[in-house]
Coordinates of C-alpha atoms in Angstrom, one line a residue:
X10 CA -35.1 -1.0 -22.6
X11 CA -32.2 -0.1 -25.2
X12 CA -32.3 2.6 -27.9
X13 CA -30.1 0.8 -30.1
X14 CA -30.9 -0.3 -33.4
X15 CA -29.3 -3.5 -34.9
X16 CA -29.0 -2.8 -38.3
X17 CA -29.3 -0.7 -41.1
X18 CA -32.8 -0.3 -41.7
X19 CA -33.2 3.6 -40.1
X20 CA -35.7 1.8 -37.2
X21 CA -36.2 4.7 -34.7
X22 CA -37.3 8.3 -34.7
X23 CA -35.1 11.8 -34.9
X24 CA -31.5 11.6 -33.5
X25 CA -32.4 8.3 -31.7
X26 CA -31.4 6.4 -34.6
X27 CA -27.4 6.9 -34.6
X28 CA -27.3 6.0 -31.5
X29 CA -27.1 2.5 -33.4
X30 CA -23.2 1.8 -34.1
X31 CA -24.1 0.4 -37.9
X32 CA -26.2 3.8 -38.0
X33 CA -23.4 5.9 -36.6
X34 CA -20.4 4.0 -38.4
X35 CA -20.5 5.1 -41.7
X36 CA -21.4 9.2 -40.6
X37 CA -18.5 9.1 -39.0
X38 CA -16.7 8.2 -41.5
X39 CA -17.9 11.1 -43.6
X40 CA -17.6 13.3 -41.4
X41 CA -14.4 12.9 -39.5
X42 CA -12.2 14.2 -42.8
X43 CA -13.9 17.6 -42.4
X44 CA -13.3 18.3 -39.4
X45 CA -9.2 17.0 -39.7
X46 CA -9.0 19.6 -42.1
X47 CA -10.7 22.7 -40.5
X48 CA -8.5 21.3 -37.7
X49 CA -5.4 21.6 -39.7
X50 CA -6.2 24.7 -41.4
X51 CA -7.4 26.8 -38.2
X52 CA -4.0 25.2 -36.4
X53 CA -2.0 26.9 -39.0
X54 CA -4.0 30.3 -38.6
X55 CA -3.5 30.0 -34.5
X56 CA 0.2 29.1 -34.6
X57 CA 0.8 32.4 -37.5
X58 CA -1.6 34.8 -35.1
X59 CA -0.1 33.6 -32.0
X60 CA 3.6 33.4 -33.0
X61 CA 4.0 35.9 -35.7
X62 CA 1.4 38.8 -35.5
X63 CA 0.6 39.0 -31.8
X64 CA 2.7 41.4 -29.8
X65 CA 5.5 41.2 -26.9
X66 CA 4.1 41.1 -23.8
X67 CA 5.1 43.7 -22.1
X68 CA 6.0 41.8 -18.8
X69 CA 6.8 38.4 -19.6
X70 CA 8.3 39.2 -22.6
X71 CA 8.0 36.5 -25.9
X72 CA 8.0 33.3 -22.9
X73 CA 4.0 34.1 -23.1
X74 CA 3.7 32.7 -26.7
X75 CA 3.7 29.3 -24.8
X76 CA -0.5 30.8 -24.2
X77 CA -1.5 30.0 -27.5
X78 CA -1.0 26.1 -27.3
X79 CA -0.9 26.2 -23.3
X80 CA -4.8 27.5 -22.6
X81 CA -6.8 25.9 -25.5
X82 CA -4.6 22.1 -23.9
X83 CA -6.3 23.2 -20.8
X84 CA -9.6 24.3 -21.4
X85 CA -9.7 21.0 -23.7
X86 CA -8.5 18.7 -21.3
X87 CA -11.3 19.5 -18.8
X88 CA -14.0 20.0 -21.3
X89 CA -13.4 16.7 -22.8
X90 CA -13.8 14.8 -19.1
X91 CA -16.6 16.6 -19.0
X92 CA -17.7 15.1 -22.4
X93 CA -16.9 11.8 -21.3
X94 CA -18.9 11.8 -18.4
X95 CA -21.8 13.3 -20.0
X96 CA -21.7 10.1 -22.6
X97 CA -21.3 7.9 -19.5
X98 CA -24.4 9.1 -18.0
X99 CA -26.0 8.4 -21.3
X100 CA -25.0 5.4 -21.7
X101 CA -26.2 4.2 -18.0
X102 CA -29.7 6.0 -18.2
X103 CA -30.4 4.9 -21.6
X104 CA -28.5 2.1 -22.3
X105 CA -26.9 3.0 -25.6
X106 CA -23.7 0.9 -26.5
X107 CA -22.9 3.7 -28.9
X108 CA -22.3 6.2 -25.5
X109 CA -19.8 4.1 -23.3
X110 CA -18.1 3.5 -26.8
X111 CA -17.6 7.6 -27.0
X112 CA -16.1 7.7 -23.7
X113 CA -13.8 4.8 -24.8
X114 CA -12.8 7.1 -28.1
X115 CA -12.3 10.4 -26.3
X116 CA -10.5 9.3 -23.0
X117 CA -6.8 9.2 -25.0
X118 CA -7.5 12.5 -26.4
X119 CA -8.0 14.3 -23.5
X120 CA -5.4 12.0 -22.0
X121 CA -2.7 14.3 -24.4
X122 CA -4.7 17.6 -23.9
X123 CA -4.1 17.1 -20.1
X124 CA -0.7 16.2 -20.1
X125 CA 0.2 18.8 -23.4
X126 CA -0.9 21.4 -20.8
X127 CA 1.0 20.2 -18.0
X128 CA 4.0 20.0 -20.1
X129 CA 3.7 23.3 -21.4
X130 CA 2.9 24.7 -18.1
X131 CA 6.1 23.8 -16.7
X132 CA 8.3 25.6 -19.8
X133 CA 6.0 28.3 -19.0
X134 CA 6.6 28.3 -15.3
X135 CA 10.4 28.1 -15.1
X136 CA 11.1 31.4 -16.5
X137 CA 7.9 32.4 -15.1
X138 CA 8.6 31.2 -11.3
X139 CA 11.6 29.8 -11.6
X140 CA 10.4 26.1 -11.2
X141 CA 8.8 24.0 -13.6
X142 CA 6.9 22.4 -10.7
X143 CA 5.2 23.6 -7.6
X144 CA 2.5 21.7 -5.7
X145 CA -0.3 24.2 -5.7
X146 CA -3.8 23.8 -6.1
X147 CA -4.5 24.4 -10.3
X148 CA -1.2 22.2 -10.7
X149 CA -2.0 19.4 -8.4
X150 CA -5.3 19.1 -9.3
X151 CA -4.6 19.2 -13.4
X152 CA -2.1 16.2 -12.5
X153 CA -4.9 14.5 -10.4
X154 CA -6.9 15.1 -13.8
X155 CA -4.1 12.8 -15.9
X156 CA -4.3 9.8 -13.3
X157 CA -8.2 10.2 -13.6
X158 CA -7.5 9.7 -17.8
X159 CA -4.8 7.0 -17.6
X160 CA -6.8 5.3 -14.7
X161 CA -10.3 5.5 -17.1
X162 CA -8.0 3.6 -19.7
X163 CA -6.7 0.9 -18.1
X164 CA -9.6 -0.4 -16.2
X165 CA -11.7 -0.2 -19.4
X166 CA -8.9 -2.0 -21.0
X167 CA -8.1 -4.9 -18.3
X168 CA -11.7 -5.6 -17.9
X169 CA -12.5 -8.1 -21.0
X170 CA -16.0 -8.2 -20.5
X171 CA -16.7 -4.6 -22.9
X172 CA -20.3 -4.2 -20.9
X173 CA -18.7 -4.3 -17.2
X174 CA -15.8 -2.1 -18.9
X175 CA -17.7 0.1 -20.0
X176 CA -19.8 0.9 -16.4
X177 CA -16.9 0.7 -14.6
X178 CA -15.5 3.2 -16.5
X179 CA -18.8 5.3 -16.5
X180 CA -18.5 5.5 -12.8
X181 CA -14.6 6.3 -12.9
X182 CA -15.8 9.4 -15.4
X183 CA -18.3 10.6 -13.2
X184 CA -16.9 10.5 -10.4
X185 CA -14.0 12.1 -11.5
X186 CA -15.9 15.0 -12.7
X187 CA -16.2 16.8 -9.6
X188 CA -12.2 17.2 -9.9
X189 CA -13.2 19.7 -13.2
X190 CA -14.8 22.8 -11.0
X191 CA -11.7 22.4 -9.1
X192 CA -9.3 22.9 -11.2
X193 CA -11.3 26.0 -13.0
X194 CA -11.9 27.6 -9.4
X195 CA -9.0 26.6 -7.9
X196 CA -7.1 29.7 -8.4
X197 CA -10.1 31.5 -6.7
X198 CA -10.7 29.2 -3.5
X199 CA -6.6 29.1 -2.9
X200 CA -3.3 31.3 -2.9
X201 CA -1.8 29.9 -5.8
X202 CA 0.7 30.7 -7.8
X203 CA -0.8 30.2 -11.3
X204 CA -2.5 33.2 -12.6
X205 CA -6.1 33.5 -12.6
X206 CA -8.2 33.5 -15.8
X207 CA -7.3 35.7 -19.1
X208 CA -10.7 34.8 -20.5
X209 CA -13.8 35.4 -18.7
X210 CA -17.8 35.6 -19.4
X211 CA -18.1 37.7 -16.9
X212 CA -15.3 40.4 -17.5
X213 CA -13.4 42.0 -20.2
X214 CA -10.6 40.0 -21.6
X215 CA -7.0 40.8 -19.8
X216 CA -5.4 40.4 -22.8
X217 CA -4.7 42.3 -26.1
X218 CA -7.4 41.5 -29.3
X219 CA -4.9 39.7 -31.4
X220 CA -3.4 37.8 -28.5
X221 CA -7.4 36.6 -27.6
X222 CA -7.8 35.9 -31.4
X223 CA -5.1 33.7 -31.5
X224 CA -5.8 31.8 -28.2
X225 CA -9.4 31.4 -30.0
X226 CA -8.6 30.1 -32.9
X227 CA -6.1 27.9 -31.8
X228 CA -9.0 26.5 -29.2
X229 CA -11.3 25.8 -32.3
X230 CA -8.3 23.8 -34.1
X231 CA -8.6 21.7 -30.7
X232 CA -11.9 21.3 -31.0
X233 CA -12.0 20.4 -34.4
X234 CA -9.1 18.0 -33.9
X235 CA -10.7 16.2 -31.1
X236 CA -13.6 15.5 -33.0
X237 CA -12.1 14.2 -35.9
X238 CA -9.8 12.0 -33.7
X239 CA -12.4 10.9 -31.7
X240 CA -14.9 10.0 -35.1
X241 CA -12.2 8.0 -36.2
X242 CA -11.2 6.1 -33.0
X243 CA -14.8 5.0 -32.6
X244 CA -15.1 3.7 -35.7
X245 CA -12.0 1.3 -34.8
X246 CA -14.1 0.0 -31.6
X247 CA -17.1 0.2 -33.4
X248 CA -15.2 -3.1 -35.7
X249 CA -13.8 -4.1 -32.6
X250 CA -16.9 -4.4 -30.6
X251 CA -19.0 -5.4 -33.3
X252 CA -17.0 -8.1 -35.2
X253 CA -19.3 -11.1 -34.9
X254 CA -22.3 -8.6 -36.7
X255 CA -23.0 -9.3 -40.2
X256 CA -23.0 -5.9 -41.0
X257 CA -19.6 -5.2 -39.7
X258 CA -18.4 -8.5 -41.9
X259 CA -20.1 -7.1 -44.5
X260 CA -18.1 -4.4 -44.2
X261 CA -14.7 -5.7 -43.6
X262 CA -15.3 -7.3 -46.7
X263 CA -15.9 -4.3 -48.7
X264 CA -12.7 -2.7 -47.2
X265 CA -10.9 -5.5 -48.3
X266 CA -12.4 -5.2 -52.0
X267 CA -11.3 -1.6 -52.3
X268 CA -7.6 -2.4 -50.9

């Protein structure tokens, strides 16, 4: 049995009935402006904290600012996998075209989250440990996090048939899930060289209140930006996937009007 609903009419009960792409298409349309801009204004709030109000670290000196784009990459990179694997498992219990089509949309996003905070790590970690590289635990297993992105991507892209793609790539996203509580304990279950968490829900921050402010906010400008990147890349495979509809003709030919 699917949940989808094949056209306009509002068929379906509570949240059930965006799971139908003609449903969803136009909300995200609406929607994915907003959150561009709170993504654009909170970016500028994070970079000003971060780069112009927060102190000198005492030890590493101003090398730290590198934090406040560094962590929210991260944490972003490894909550978006888990995103995508949540939608996965959606889409394979219930069926939902609209869910394997989310995965699709936020896989290249947290393709540049993961490798953003690789990238950053290793400006950070030459000063830091006099290597941009070393094969430890967190690092290793963040890389193994890319190849899990980049891999999700090209087998839902070389596979032509979208509904094999798309469970292939449900069981790449899953699978590769259980790589996400490694990397986050990783510093705990090894010797590593990476530090161990600034930001905890179990302890007091490490951290001075502005610095932790501007990590924040700069992790909400993520958020914000993921979503609205993510509304609009759906939309594009929503077309894609649905071309032969008469809705999404319909559509196109409104779009065209208005050009």
């Amino acid at each position: 049995m699917t949940t989808d609903i094949k056209d306009r009419s509002g068929q379906g009960k509570g949240l059930f009935r965006f799971s139908a792409p003609p449903v969803f298409y136009p909300l995200a349309g609406r929607l994915a402006p907003w959150f561009a801009g709170i993504a654009g204004v909170l970016t500028v709030i994070g970079l000003y904290i971060g780069f112009f109000v927060a102190p000198t670290d005492f030890q590493q000196g101003e090398v730290y600012r590198v934090i406040f784009i560094h962590v929210p990459a991260a944490w972003m990179s490894m909550f978006i996998y888990l995103i995508m694997a949540f939608w996965a498992a959606v889409g394979l219990v219930m069926n939902t075209r609209l869910s394997f089509m989310m995965t699709q949309a936020l896989a290249p996003t947290g393709a540049i989250f993961c490798f953003l905070a690789l990238w950053t790590g290793a400006l950070w970690g030459k000063p830091t440990w006099g290597t941009y590289w070393v094969w430890d635990a967190r690092l290793t297993s963040q890389l193994l996090l890319l190849f899990l992105y980049l891999g999700f991507i090209a087998l839902t892209s070389a596979i032509e048939d979208s509904r094999r793609a798309d469970r292939a790539g449900a069981i790449i996203a899953l699978v590769g899930a259980i790589n996400v509580p490694i990397i986050y304990f990783s510093v705990q279950w090894w010797n590593t060289l990476h530090q161990g968490a600034s930001v905890s829900l179990t302890q007091a921050p490490s951290m001075a209140t502005t610095m932790l402010w501007g990590m924040l906010v700069m992790a909400l400008a993520a958020w914000a930006y993921t979503i609205a990147v993510a509304l609009w890349r759906v939309r594009s495979i929503i077309l894609e996937r649905e071309r032969h509809t008469d809705w999404v003709k319909a559509e196109l030919d409104v779009q065209e009007s208005r050009a």
